[in-house]
Amino acid sequence: KQEVTQIPAALSVPEGENLVLNCSFTDSAIYNLQWFRQDPGKGLTSLLLIQSSQREQTSGRLNASLDKSSGRSTLYIAASQPGDSATYLCAVRDNYGQNFVFGPGTRLSVLP
Amino acid sequence: GAGVSQTPSNKVTEKGKYVELRCDPISGHTALYWYRQSLGQGPEFLIYFQGTGAADDSGLPNDRFFAVRPEGSVSTLKIQRTERGDSAVYLCASSSSGTWGETQYFGPGTRLLVL
């Protein structure tokens, strides 16, 4: 059974710092991996989707990498801003089902 | 519509009662998913619809949970004899056709509290 973990559980940084969020998954037979953002009391917003054949995806200040063989993905946020404060979730879609398996999330606070 | 909508946004009920949660997916999306998110956790898969049929209901925790999508658009998640452990945020998502490479678009969720 696929399990997804995220480290750290929570992170607090001053504005302007570059930071890295980590995601690990136990079964490397994945179809794709997606990073989401969740604001308090809100649904999930898709940030980046990486197919299993890809190594990374970039959108603005965000860069996500995927190392399928080692079961890891990182989300890099450059020049963090207070508006980046949210919970960041990674989710994998494996080859066995249509649903995503989610990690518990990293709660990020960017201090002005 | 512009995005996935869910109603109600909040639902408070008493233990043992029956509740229905509604999801309105993005217009034209054939795939619809229900997830449940407990406090401090990531969402957990419940059920996936392709059109009107439940293609995968392996995530439903027990037979008190049931979901329908009779016309292939709006879906209703039904919970019988609610228990305090059912308290969570119930998220709905849809995707265009359910193919492997697609992203899923999430609604804001229904926050269910069972007293």
Tab-separated table of C-alpha atoms in Angstrom:
chain	number	residue	atom	x	y	z
A	1	LYS	CA	0.000	0.000	0.000
A	2	GLN	CA	1.361	3.379	-1.025
A	3	GLU	CA	2.323	5.672	1.841
A	4	VAL	CA	3.333	9.303	1.507
A	5	THR	CA	5.221	11.285	4.115
A	6	GLN	CA	6.254	14.922	4.226
A	7	ILE	CA	9.042	16.605	6.108
A	8	PRO	CA	8.999	18.953	7.904
A	9	ALA	CA	5.504	18.956	9.377
A	10	ALA	CA	5.760	22.690	9.948
A	11	LEU	CA	8.173	25.396	8.874
A	12	SER	CA	8.489	29.064	9.764
A	13	VAL	CA	10.831	31.304	7.766
A	14	PRO	CA	11.423	35.047	7.334
A	15	GLU	CA	10.256	36.681	4.137
A	16	GLY	CA	12.680	36.424	1.225
A	17	GLU	CA	14.181	33.061	2.105
A	18	ASN	CA	14.407	30.210	-0.348
A	19	LEU	CA	13.033	26.976	1.051
A	20	VAL	CA	12.589	23.302	0.259
A	21	LEU	CA	9.718	21.037	1.195
A	22	ASN	CA	10.207	17.280	1.034
A	23	CYS	CA	7.888	14.459	0.058
A	24	SER	CA	8.626	10.725	0.162
A	25	PHE	CA	6.596	7.796	-1.122
A	26	THR	CA	7.067	4.085	-0.517
A	27	ASP	CA	6.080	2.583	-3.878
A	28	SER	CA	7.962	3.966	-6.860
A	29	ALA	CA	5.381	2.623	-9.337
A	30	ILE	CA	3.680	5.964	-9.641
A	31	TYR	CA	1.974	7.533	-12.623
A	32	ASN	CA	2.406	11.119	-11.526
A	33	LEU	CA	2.916	13.341	-8.498
A	34	GLN	CA	1.185	16.599	-7.744
A	35	TRP	CA	1.847	19.405	-5.290
A	36	PHE	CA	-1.133	21.257	-3.852
A	37	ARG	CA	-1.598	24.276	-1.674
A	38	GLN	CA	-4.345	24.455	0.952
A	39	ASP	CA	-5.323	27.650	2.726
A	40	PRO	CA	-7.177	27.401	6.078
A	41	GLY	CA	-10.807	26.419	5.566
A	42	LYS	CA	-10.358	26.158	1.820
A	43	GLY	CA	-10.024	23.431	-0.766
A	44	LEU	CA	-6.859	22.416	-2.566
A	45	THR	CA	-5.218	24.424	-5.311
A	46	SER	CA	-3.021	22.561	-7.757
A	47	LEU	CA	0.502	23.971	-8.016
A	48	LEU	CA	2.536	21.574	-10.123
A	49	LEU	CA	1.918	18.177	-11.725
A	50	ILE	CA	4.923	16.003	-12.608
A	51	GLN	CA	4.425	12.960	-14.802
A	52	SER	CA	6.495	9.880	-13.951
A	53	SER	CA	8.654	10.383	-17.030
A	54	GLN	CA	9.568	13.928	-16.003
A	55	ARG	CA	12.257	15.105	-13.600
A	56	GLU	CA	10.933	18.542	-12.744
A	57	GLN	CA	8.320	21.188	-13.357
A	58	THR	CA	8.523	24.940	-12.839
A	59	SER	CA	5.906	27.624	-12.364
A	60	GLY	CA	7.029	31.101	-11.404
A	61	ARG	CA	8.886	30.924	-8.086
A	62	LEU	CA	8.032	27.236	-7.643
A	63	ASN	CA	10.082	24.302	-8.834
A	64	ALA	CA	9.197	20.681	-8.141
A	65	SER	CA	11.542	17.789	-8.774
A	66	LEU	CA	10.857	14.079	-8.895
A	67	ASP	CA	13.237	11.184	-8.277
A	68	LYS	CA	10.962	8.228	-8.822
A	69	SER	CA	13.549	5.534	-8.163
A	70	SER	CA	14.327	6.874	-4.706
A	71	GLY	CA	10.705	7.737	-3.950
A	72	ARG	CA	11.251	11.443	-3.408
A	73	SER	CA	10.023	14.803	-4.555
A	74	THR	CA	10.969	18.281	-3.449
A	75	LEU	CA	9.142	21.568	-3.814
A	76	TYR	CA	11.455	24.552	-3.966
A	77	ILE	CA	10.019	27.995	-3.251
A	78	ALA	CA	12.224	30.929	-4.174
A	79	ALA	CA	12.111	34.334	-2.470
A	80	SER	CA	9.268	33.376	-0.143
A	81	GLN	CA	6.494	35.887	0.593
A	82	PRO	CA	3.919	36.100	3.414
A	83	GLY	CA	1.256	35.185	0.859
A	84	ASP	CA	2.954	31.799	0.478
A	85	SER	CA	1.827	30.875	3.992
A	86	ALA	CA	-0.371	27.787	3.667
A	87	THR	CA	-0.242	24.014	3.971
A	88	TYR	CA	1.525	22.281	1.095
A	89	LEU	CA	0.431	18.763	0.242
A	90	CYS	CA	2.030	16.302	-2.105
A	91	ALA	CA	0.001	13.508	-3.633
A	92	VAL	CA	0.918	10.562	-5.824
A	93	ARG	CA	-1.209	8.701	-8.291
A	94	ASP	CA	0.128	5.193	-8.498
A	95	ASN	CA	-0.390	2.633	-11.211
A	96	TYR	CA	-3.105	0.785	-9.300
A	97	GLY	CA	-5.919	3.303	-9.034
A	98	GLN	CA	-7.351	6.574	-10.180
A	99	ASN	CA	-7.164	8.315	-6.834
A	100	PHE	CA	-4.382	10.343	-5.297
A	101	VAL	CA	-2.626	9.221	-2.125
A	102	PHE	CA	-1.813	12.302	-0.081
A	103	GLY	CA	0.879	13.129	2.407
A	104	PRO	CA	-0.042	14.861	5.677
A	105	GLY	CA	1.238	18.221	4.476
A	106	THR	CA	3.804	20.803	5.530
A	107	ARG	CA	2.414	23.888	7.247
A	108	LEU	CA	4.428	26.883	6.059
A	109	SER	CA	4.507	30.296	7.710
A	110	VAL	CA	6.407	33.111	6.027
A	111	LEU	CA	6.943	35.978	8.424
A	112	PRO	CA	7.038	39.582	7.158
B	1	GLY	CA	-19.722	26.410	-13.394
B	2	ALA	CA	-16.335	28.017	-12.926
B	3	GLY	CA	-15.158	25.496	-10.367
B	4	VAL	CA	-16.213	22.614	-8.161
B	5	SER	CA	-18.827	23.637	-5.628
B	6	GLN	CA	-19.939	21.818	-2.498
B	7	THR	CA	-22.912	22.308	-0.241
B	8	PRO	CA	-23.379	22.828	2.586
B	9	SER	CA	-20.096	24.435	3.556
B	10	ASN	CA	-20.688	23.405	7.165
B	11	LYS	CA	-22.941	20.749	8.659
B	12	VAL	CA	-23.502	20.050	12.331
B	13	THR	CA	-25.484	16.950	13.229
B	14	GLU	CA	-26.108	14.650	16.135
B	15	LYS	CA	-24.743	11.161	16.503
B	16	GLY	CA	-27.010	8.654	14.801
B	17	LYS	CA	-28.485	11.070	12.265
B	18	TYR	CA	-28.377	10.807	8.472
B	19	VAL	CA	-26.565	13.426	6.361
B	20	GLU	CA	-26.181	14.183	2.676
B	21	LEU	CA	-23.312	16.157	1.211
B	22	ARG	CA	-23.542	17.509	-2.307
B	23	CYS	CA	-20.866	18.068	-4.956
B	24	ASP	CA	-21.316	19.972	-8.201
B	25	PRO	CA	-18.311	19.286	-10.468
B	26	ILE	CA	-16.915	21.438	-13.222
B	27	SER	CA	-19.287	21.337	-16.156
B	28	GLY	CA	-18.397	18.567	-18.594
B	29	HIS	CA	-16.073	16.704	-16.240
B	30	THR	CA	-16.846	13.002	-16.334
B	31	ALA	CA	-14.640	11.932	-13.424
B	32	LEU	CA	-15.593	12.791	-9.841
B	33	TYR	CA	-13.818	11.911	-6.605
B	34	TRP	CA	-14.692	12.113	-2.922
B	35	TYR	CA	-12.020	12.452	-0.235
B	36	ARG	CA	-12.164	12.854	3.531
B	37	GLN	CA	-9.693	15.020	5.426
B	38	SER	CA	-9.276	14.769	9.184
B	39	LEU	CA	-7.626	17.535	11.170
B	40	GLY	CA	-3.896	17.703	10.518
B	41	GLN	CA	-3.983	14.981	7.879
B	42	GLY	CA	-3.959	14.849	4.135
B	43	PRO	CA	-7.133	13.890	2.270
B	44	GLU	CA	-8.001	10.181	2.089
B	45	PHE	CA	-9.691	8.716	-0.940
B	46	LEU	CA	-13.276	7.489	-0.566
B	47	ILE	CA	-14.810	6.859	-3.981
B	48	TYR	CA	-14.327	7.607	-7.669
B	49	PHE	CA	-17.060	7.960	-10.302
B	50	GLN	CA	-16.617	7.715	-14.039
B	51	GLY	CA	-19.888	9.046	-15.427
B	52	THR	CA	-22.785	7.626	-13.456
B	53	GLY	CA	-21.008	4.558	-12.135
B	54	ALA	CA	-18.741	4.104	-9.150
B	55	ALA	CA	-15.537	2.843	-10.733
B	56	ASP	CA	-13.720	2.472	-7.411
B	57	ASP	CA	-15.345	2.581	-3.975
B	58	SER	CA	-12.500	0.895	-2.131
B	59	GLY	CA	-11.969	3.882	0.149
B	60	LEU	CA	-15.422	3.892	1.720
B	61	PRO	CA	-14.808	3.005	5.371
B	62	ASN	CA	-17.964	0.932	5.934
B	63	ASP	CA	-21.495	0.381	4.698
B	64	ARG	CA	-22.807	3.504	6.433
B	65	PHE	CA	-21.225	5.484	3.603
B	66	PHE	CA	-22.780	5.566	0.163
B	67	ALA	CA	-22.491	7.895	-2.829
B	68	VAL	CA	-24.489	8.374	-5.995
B	69	ARG	CA	-24.170	10.272	-9.231
B	70	PRO	CA	-27.400	9.442	-11.070
B	71	GLU	CA	-27.026	11.749	-14.063
B	72	GLY	CA	-23.264	11.843	-14.320
B	73	SER	CA	-22.868	15.362	-12.984
B	74	VAL	CA	-23.911	16.213	-9.408
B	75	SER	CA	-22.941	13.676	-6.757
B	76	THR	CA	-24.279	13.120	-3.261
B	77	LEU	CA	-22.342	11.467	-0.464
B	78	LYS	CA	-24.687	9.905	2.076
B	79	ILE	CA	-23.747	8.933	5.606
B	80	GLN	CA	-26.149	6.898	7.725
B	81	ARG	CA	-26.137	6.622	11.534
B	82	THR	CA	-23.378	9.204	11.849
B	83	GLU	CA	-20.682	8.710	14.466
B	84	ARG	CA	-18.402	11.256	16.120
B	85	GLY	CA	-15.488	9.749	14.210
B	86	ASP	CA	-17.121	10.815	10.953
B	87	SER	CA	-16.330	14.443	11.784
B	88	ALA	CA	-13.996	15.709	9.067
B	89	VAL	CA	-13.861	17.862	5.973
B	90	TYR	CA	-15.305	16.061	2.974
B	91	LEU	CA	-13.679	17.166	-0.274
B	92	CYS	CA	-14.919	16.607	-3.771
B	93	ALA	CA	-12.784	16.820	-6.902
B	94	SER	CA	-13.419	16.438	-10.605
B	95	SER	CA	-11.301	15.914	-13.673
B	96	SER	CA	-12.034	16.091	-17.355
B	97	SER	CA	-12.073	12.434	-18.255
B	98	GLY	CA	-10.312	10.535	-15.499
B	99	THR	CA	-7.328	9.634	-17.607
B	100	TRP	CA	-4.067	8.984	-15.810
B	101	GLY	CA	-2.233	12.193	-16.605
B	102	GLU	CA	-4.925	14.640	-15.568
B	103	THR	CA	-5.024	16.972	-12.644
B	104	GLN	CA	-7.967	16.981	-10.268
B	105	TYR	CA	-9.771	20.206	-9.349
B	106	PHE	CA	-10.966	20.390	-5.773
B	107	GLY	CA	-13.959	22.058	-4.202
B	108	PRO	CA	-13.829	23.987	-0.917
B	109	GLY	CA	-15.151	21.042	1.086
B	110	THR	CA	-17.968	20.425	3.534
B	111	ARG	CA	-16.957	20.575	7.170
B	112	LEU	CA	-18.998	17.928	9.018
B	113	LEU	CA	-19.238	17.949	12.799
B	114	VAL	CA	-21.008	15.096	14.556
B	115	LEU	CA	-21.888	15.892	18.159
